[in-house]
PDB file of C-alpha atoms in Angstrom:
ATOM      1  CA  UNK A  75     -21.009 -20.284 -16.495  1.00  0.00           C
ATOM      2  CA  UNK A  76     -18.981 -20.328 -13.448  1.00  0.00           C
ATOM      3  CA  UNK A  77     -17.291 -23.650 -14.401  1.00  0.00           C
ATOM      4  CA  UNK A  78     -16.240 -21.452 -17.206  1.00  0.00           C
ATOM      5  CA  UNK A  79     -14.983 -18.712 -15.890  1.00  0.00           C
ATOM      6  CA  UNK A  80     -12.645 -21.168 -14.047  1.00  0.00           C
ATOM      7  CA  UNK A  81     -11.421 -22.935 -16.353  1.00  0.00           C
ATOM      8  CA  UNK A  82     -10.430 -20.219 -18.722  1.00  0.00           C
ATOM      9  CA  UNK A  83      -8.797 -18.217 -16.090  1.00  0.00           C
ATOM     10  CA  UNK A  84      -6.900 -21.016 -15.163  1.00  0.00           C
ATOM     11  CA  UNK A  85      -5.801 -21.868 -18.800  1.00  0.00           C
ATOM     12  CA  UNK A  86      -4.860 -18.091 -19.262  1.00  0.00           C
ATOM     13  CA  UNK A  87      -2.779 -17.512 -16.137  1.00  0.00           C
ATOM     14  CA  UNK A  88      -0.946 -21.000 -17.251  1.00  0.00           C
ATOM     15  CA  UNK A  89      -0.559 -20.178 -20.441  1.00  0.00           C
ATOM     16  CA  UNK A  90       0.908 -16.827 -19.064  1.00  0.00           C
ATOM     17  CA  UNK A  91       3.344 -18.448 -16.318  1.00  0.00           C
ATOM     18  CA  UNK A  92       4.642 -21.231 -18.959  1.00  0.00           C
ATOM     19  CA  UNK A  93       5.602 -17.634 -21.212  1.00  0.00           C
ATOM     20  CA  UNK A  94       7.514 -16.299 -17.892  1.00  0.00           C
ATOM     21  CA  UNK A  95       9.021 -20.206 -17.108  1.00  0.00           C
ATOM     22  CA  UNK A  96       9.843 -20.420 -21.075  1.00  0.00           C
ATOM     23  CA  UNK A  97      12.163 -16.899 -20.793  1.00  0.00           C
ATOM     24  CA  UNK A  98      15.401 -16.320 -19.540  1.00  0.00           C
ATOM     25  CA  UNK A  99      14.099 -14.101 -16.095  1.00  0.00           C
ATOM     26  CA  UNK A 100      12.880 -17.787 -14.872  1.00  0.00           C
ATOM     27  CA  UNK A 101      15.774 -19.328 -14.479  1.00  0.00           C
ATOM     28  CA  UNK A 102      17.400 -16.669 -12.805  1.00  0.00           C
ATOM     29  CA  UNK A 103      16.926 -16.031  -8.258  1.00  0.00           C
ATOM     30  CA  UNK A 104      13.122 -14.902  -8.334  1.00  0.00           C
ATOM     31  CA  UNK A 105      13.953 -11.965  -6.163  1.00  0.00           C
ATOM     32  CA  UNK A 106      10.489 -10.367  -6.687  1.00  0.00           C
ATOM     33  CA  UNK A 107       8.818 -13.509  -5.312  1.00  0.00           C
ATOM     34  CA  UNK A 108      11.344 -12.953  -2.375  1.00  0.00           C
ATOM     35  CA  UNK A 109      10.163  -9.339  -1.877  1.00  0.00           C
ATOM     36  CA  UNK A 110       6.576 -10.039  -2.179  1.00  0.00           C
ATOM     37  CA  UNK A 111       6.705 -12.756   0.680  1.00  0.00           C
ATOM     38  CA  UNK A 112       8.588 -11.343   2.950  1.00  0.00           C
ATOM     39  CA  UNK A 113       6.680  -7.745   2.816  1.00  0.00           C
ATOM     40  CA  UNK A 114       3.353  -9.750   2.804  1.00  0.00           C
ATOM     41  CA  UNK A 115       4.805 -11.120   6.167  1.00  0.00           C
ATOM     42  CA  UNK A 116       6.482  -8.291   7.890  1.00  0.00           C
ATOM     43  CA  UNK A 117       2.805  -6.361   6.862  1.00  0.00           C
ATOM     44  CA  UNK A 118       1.028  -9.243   8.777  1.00  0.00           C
ATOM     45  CA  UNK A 119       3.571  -9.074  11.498  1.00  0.00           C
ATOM     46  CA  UNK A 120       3.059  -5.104  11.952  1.00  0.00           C
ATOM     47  CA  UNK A 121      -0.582  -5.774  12.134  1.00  0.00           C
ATOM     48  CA  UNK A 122      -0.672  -8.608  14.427  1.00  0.00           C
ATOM     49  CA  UNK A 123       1.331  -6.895  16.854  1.00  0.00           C
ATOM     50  CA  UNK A 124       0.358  -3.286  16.384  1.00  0.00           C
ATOM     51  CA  UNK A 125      -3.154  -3.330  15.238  1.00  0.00           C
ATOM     52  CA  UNK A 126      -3.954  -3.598  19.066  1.00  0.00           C
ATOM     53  CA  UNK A 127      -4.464  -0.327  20.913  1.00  0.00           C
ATOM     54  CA  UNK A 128      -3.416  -1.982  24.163  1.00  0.00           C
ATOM     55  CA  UNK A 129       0.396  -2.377  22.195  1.00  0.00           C
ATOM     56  CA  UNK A 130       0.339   1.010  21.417  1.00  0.00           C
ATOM     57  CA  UNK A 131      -0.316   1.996  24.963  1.00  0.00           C
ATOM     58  CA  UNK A 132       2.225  -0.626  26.540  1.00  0.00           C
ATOM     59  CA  UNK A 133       4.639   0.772  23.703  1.00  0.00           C
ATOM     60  CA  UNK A 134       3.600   4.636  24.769  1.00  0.00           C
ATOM     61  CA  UNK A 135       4.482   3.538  28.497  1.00  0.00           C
ATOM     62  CA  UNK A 136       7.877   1.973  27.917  1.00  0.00           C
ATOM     63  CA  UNK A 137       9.597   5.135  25.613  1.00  0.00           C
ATOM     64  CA  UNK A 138       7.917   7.642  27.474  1.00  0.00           C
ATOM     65  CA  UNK A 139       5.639   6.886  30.541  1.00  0.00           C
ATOM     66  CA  UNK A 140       4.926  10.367  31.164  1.00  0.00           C
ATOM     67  CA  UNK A 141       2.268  10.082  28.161  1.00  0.00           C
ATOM     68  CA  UNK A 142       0.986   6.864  28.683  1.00  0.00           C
ATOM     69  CA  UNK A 143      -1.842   8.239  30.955  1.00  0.00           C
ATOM     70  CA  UNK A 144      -2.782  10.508  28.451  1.00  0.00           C
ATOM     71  CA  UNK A 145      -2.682   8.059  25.670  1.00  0.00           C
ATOM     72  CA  UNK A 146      -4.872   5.434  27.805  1.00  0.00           C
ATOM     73  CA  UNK A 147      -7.219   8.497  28.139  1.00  0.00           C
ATOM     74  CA  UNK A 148      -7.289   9.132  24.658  1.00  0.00           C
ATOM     75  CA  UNK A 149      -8.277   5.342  24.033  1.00  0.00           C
ATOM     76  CA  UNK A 150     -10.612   4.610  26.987  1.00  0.00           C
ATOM     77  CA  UNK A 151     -12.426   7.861  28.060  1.00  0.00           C
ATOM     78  CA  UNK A 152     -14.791   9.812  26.518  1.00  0.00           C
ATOM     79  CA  UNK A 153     -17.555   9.912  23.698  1.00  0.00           C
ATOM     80  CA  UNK A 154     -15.089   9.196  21.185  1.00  0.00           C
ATOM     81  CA  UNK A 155     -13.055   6.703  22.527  1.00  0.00           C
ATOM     82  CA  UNK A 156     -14.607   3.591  20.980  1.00  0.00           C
ATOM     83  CA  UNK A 157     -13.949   5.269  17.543  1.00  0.00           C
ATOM     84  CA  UNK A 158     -10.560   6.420  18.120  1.00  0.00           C
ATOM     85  CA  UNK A 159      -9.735   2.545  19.283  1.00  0.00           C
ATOM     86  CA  UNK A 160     -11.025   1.380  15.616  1.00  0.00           C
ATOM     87  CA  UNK A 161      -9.780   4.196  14.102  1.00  0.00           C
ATOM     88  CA  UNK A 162      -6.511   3.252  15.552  1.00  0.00           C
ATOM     89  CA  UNK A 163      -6.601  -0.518  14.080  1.00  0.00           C
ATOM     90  CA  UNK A 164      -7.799   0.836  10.382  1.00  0.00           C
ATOM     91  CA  UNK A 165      -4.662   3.035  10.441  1.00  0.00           C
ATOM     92  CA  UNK A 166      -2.411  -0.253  11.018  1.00  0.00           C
ATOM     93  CA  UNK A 167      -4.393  -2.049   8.341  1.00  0.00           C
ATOM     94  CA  UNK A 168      -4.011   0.807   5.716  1.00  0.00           C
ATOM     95  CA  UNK A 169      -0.178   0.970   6.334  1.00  0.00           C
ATOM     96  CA  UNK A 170       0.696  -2.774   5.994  1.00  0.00           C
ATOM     97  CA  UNK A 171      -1.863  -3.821   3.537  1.00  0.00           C
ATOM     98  CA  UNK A 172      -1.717  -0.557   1.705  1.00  0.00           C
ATOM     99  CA  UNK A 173       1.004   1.941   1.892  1.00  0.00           C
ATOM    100  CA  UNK A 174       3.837  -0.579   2.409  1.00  0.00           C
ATOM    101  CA  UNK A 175       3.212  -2.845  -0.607  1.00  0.00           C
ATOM    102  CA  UNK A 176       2.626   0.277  -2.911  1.00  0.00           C
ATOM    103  CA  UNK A 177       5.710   1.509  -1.763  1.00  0.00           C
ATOM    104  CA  UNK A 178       7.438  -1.658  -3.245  1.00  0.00           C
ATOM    105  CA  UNK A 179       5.659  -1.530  -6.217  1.00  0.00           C
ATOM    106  CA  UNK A 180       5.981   2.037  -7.315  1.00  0.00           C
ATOM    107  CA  UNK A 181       9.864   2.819  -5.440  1.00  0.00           C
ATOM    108  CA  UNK A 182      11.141  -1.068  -5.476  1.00  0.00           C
ATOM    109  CA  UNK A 183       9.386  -2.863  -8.429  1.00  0.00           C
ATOM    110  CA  UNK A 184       8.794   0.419 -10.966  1.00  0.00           C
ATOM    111  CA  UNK A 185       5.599  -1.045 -11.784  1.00  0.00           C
ATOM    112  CA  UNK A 186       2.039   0.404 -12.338  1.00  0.00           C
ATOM    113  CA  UNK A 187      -0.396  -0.027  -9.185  1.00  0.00           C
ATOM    114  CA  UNK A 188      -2.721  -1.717 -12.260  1.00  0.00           C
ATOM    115  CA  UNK A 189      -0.356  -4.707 -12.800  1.00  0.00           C
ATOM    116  CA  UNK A 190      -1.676  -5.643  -9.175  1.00  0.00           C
ATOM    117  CA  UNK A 191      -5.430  -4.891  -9.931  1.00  0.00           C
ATOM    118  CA  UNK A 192      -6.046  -1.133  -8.609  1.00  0.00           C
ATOM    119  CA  UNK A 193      -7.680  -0.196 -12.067  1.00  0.00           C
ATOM    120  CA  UNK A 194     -11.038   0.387 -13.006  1.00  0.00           C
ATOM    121  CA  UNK A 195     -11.045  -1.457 -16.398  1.00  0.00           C
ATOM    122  CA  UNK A 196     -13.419  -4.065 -15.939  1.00  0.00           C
ATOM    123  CA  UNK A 197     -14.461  -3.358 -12.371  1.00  0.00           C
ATOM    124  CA  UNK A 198     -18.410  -3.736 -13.188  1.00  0.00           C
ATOM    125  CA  UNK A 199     -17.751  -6.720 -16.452  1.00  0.00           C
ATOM    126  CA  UNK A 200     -18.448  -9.341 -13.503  1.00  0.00           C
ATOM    127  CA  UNK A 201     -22.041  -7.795 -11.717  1.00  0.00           C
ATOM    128  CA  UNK A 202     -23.861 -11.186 -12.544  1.00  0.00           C
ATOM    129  CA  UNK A 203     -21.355 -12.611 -10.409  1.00  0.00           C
ATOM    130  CA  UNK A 204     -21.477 -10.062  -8.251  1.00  0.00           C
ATOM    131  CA  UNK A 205     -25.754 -10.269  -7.672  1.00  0.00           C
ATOM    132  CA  UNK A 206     -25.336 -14.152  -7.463  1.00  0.00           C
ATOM    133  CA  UNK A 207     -23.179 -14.199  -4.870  1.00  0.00           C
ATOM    134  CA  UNK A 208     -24.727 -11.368  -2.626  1.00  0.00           C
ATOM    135  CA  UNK A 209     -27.903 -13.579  -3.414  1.00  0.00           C
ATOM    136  CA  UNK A 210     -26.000 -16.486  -1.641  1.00  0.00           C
ATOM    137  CA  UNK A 211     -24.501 -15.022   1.061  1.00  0.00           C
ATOM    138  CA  UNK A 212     -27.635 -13.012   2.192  1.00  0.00           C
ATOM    139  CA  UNK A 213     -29.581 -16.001   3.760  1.00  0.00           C
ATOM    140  CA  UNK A 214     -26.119 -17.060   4.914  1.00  0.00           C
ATOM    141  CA  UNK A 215     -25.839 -14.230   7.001  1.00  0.00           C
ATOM    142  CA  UNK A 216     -29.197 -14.187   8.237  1.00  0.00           C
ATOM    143  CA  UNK A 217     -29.008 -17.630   9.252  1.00  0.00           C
ATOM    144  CA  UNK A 218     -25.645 -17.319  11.452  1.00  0.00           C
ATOM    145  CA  UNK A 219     -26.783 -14.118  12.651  1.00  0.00           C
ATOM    146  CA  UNK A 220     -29.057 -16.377  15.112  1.00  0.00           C
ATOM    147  CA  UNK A 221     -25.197 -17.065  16.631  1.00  0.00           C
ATOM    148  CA  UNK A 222     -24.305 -15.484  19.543  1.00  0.00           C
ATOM    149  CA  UNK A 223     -20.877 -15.735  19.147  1.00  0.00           C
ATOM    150  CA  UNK A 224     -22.020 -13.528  15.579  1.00  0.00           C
ATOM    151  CA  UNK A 225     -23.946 -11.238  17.746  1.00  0.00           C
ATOM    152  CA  UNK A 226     -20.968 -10.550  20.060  1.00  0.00           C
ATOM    153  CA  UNK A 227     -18.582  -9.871  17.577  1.00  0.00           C
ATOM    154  CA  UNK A 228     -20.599  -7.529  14.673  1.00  0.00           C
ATOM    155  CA  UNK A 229     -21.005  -4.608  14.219  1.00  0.00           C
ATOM    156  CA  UNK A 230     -17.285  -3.659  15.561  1.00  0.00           C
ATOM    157  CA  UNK A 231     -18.891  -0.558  16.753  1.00  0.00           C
ATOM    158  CA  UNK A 232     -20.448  -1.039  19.840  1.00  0.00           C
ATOM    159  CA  UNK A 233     -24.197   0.408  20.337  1.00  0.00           C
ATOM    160  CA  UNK A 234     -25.162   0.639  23.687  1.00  0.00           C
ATOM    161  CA  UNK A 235     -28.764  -0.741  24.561  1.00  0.00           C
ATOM    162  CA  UNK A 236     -29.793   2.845  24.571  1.00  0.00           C
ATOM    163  CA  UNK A 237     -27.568   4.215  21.906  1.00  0.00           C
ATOM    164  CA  UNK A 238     -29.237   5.271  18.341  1.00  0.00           C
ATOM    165  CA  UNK A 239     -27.171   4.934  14.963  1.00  0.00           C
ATOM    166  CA  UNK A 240     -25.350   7.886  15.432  1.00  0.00           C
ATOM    167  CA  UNK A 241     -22.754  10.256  12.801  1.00  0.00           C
ATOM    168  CA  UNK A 242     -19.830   7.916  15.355  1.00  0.00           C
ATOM    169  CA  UNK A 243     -21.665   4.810  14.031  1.00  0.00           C
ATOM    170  CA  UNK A 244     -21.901   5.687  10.253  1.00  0.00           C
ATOM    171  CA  UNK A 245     -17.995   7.471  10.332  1.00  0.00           C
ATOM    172  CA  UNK A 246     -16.528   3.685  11.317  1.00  0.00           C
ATOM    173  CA  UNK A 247     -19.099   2.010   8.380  1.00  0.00           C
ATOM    174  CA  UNK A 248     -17.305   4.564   5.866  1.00  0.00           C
ATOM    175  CA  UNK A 249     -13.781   3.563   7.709  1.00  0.00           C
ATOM    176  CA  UNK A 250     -14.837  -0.323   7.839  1.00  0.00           C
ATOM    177  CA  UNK A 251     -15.011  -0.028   4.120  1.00  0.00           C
ATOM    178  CA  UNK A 252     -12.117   1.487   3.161  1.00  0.00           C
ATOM    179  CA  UNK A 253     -10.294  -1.462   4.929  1.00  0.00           C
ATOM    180  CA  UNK A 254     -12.138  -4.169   2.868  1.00  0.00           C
ATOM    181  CA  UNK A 255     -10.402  -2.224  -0.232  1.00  0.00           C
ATOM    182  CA  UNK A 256      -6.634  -2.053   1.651  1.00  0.00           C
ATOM    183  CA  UNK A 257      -7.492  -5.949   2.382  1.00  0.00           C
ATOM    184  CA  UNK A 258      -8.533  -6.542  -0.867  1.00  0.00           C
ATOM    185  CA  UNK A 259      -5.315  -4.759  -2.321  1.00  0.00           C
ATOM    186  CA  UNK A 260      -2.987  -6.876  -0.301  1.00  0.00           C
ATOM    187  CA  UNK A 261      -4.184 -10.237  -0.962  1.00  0.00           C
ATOM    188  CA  UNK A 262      -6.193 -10.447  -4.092  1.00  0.00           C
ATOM    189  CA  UNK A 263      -3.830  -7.983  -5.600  1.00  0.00           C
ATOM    190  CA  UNK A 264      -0.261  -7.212  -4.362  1.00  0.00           C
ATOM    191  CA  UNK A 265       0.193 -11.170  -3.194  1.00  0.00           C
ATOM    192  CA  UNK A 266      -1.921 -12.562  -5.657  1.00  0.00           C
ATOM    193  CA  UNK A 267      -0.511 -10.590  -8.797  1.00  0.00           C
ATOM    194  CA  UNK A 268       2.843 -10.388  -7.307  1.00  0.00           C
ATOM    195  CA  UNK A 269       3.317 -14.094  -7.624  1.00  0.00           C
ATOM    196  CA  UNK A 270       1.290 -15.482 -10.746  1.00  0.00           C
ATOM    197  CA  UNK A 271       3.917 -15.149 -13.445  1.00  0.00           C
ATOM    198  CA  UNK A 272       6.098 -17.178 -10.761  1.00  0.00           C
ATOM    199  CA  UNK A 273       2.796 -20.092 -10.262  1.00  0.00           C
ATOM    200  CA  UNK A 274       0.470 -19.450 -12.567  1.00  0.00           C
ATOM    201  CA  UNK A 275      -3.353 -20.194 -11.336  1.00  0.00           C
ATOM    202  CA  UNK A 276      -1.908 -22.071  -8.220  1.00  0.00           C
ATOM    203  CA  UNK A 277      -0.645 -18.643  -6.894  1.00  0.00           C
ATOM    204  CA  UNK A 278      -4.923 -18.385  -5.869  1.00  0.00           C
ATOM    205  CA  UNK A 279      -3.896 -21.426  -3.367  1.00  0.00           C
ATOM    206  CA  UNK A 280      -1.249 -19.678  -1.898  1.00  0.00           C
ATOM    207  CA  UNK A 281      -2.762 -16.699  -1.563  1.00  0.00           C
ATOM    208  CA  UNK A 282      -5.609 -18.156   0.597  1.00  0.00           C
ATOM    209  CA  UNK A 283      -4.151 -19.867   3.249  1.00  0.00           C
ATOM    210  CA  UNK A 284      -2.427 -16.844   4.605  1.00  0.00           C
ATOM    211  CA  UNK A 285      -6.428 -15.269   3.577  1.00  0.00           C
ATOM    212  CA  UNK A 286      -8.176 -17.922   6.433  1.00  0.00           C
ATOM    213  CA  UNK A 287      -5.259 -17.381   9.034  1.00  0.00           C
ATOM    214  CA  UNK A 288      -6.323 -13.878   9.254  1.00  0.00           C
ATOM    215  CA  UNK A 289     -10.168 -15.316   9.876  1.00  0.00           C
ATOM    216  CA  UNK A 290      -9.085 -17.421  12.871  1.00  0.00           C
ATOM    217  CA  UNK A 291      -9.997 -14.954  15.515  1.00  0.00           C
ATOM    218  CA  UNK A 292     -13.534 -14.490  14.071  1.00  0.00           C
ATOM    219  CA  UNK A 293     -16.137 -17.245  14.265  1.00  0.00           C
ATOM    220  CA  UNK A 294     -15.661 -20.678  12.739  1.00  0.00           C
ATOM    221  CA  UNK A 295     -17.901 -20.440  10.417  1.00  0.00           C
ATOM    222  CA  UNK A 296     -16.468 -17.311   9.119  1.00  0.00           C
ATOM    223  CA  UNK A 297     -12.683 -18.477   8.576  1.00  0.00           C
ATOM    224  CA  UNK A 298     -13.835 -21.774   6.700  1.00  0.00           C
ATOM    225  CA  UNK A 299     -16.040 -19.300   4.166  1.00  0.00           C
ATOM    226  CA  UNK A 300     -12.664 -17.327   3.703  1.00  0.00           C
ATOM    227  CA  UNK A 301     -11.334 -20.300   2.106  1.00  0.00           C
ATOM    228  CA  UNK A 302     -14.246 -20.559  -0.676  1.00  0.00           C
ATOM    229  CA  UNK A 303     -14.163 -16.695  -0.696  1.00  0.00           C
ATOM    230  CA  UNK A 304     -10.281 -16.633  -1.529  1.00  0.00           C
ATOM    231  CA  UNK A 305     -10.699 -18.796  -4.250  1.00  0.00           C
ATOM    232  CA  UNK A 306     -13.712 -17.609  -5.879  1.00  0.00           C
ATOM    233  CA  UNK A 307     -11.968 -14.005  -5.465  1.00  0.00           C
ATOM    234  CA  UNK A 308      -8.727 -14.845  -6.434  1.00  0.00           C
ATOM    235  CA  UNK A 309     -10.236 -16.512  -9.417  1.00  0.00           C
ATOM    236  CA  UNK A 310     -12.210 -13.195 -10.653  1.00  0.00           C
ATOM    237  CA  UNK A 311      -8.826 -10.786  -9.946  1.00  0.00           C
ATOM    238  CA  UNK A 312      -6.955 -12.848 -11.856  1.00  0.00           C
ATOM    239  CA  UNK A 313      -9.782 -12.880 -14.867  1.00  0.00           C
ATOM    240  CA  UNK A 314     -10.716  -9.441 -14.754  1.00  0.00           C
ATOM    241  CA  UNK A 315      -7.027  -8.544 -13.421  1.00  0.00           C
ATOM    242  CA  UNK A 316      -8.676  -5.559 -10.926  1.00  0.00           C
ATOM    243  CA  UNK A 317      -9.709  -6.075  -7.335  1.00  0.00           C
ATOM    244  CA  UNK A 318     -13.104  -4.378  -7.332  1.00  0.00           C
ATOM    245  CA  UNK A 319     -15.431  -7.422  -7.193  1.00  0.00           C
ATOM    246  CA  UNK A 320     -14.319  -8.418  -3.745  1.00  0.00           C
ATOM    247  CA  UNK A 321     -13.992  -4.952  -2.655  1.00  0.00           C
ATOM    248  CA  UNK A 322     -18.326  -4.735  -3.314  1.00  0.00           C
ATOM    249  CA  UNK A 323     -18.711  -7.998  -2.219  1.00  0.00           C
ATOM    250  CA  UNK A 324     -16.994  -7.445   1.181  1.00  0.00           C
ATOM    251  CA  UNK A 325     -19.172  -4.301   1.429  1.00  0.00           C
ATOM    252  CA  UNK A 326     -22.151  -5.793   0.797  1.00  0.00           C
ATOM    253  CA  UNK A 327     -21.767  -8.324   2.943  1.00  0.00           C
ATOM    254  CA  UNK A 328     -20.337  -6.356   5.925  1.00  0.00           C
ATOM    255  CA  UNK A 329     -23.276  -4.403   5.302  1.00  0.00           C
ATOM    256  CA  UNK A 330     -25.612  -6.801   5.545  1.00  0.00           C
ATOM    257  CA  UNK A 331     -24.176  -8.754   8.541  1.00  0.00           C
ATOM    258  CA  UNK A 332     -24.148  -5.390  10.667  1.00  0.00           C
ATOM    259  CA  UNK A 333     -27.750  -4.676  10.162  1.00  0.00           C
ATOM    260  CA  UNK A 334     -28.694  -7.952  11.169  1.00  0.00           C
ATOM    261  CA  UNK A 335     -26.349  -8.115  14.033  1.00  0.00           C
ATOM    262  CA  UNK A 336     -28.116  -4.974  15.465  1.00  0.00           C
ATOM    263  CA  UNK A 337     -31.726  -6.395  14.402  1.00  0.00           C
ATOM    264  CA  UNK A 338     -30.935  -9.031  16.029  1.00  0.00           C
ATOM    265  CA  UNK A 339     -29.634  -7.205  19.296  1.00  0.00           C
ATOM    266  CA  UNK A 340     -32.909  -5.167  19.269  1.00  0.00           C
ATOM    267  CA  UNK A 341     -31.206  -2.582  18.074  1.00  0.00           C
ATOM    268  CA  UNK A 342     -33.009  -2.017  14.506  1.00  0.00           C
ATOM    269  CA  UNK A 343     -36.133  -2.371  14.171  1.00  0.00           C
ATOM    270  CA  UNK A 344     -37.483  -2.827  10.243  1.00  0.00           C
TER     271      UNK A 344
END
């Protein structure tokens, strides 16, 4: 089945690109191709350098020093601190993976956000898929959970040896999902959609490798599954032509890989 589903995506999205490379559009300057790469980069770029809280504060000090005491209050004291500092990063991530390449599609490209998956048609055709894979990945993640390097990193939000699940704790889960759909939106459908008429089935390929590079701060493990994970999810956008598979798949698995994280912290107990 899934040697299938491969295949005939890939023969579609050919048979679609050959259409675009057979017309007169392809043999004029690509200039959408242009604008997808170079917003996909300056998006990266904004949250590379911005994401960080400690930017904002250095950034804070140098316009207007007064405030930067405040601000580093804001992000290192009190109850809510920890929160604020993710909340901070999720705000980066939904302007450059979300805002900014909508903004080019709907003011720049005059397209439908559904050309570049965000539509529900089709979001649940794939749930076989979707139950095999979260069948997969679940003794995956149990497995590396043993890792400290694992432990140290998930869940983002801290719990202190002391510390409950708290309404702090389940407020960042709600935010922590919400990114895996602005992630989800900027790869496996603004990039990925934005450049298939241009290479066909091969645009999965290109999408992926900027994918892993954004992996390369988490553990090793973790980067080389976003390689099998772009392609598998690349794959299914381009067959169902929405993003929502990955979106419940990162979910799930986030899920999953927080809960055992904090079992295995001896923080949950079940």
């Amino acid at each position: 089945m899934i040697k299938e589903i491969f295949t005939t995506t890939f023969h579609e999205t050919e048979s679609a690109s050959e259409n675009f490379h057979a017309s007169e559009n392809s043999r004029k300057f690509d200039l959408k191709v242009v604008i997808v790469c170079i917003t996909v980069s300056i998006s990266l770029l904004l949250i590379n350098y911005c994401g960080s809280f400690e930017n904002s504060v250095n950034l804070v000090r140098f316009i207007n020093p007064k405030n930067a005491n405040a601000v580093n209050k804001f992000f290192y004291e009190g109850q809510f601190a920890q929160l604020f500092r993710l909340t901070h990063w999720n705000l980066v991530l939904t302007i450059g993976y979300l805002l900014i390449p909508i903004f080019i599609i709907k003011i720049i490209f005059k397209e439908p956000l559904k050309n570049y998956g965000l539509t529900f048609k089709n979001a649940f055709k794939d749930y076989k898929v979707f139950l095999i894979m979260l069948i997969i990945m679940i003794p995956i993640v149990f497995a590396i959970s043993f890792n400290t390097s694992f432990q140290s990193k998930y869940p983002f939000y801290q719990l202190n040896q002391n510390e409950t699940l708290n309404y702090k704790f389940l407020i960042w889960e709600m935010e922590y999902f919400f990114q895996f759909f602005t992630l989800e939106f900027f790869f496996r459908g603004f990039l990925l959609h934005g450049l298939k008429n241009r290479f066909g089935y091969y645009s999965v390929f290109i999408m992926t490798i900027p994918y892993c590079m954004i992996h390369f701060a988490k553990p090793m493990p973790e980067a080389i599954a976003a390689i099998i994970a772009g392609i598998v999810l690349g794959t299914f956008s381009l067959k169902s032509k929405n993003i929502w598979l990955g979106v419940f798949i990162h979910c799930s698995v986030a899920i999953t890989m927080d809960v055992f994280a904090l079992w295995q912290k001896g923080l949950l107990h079940f």
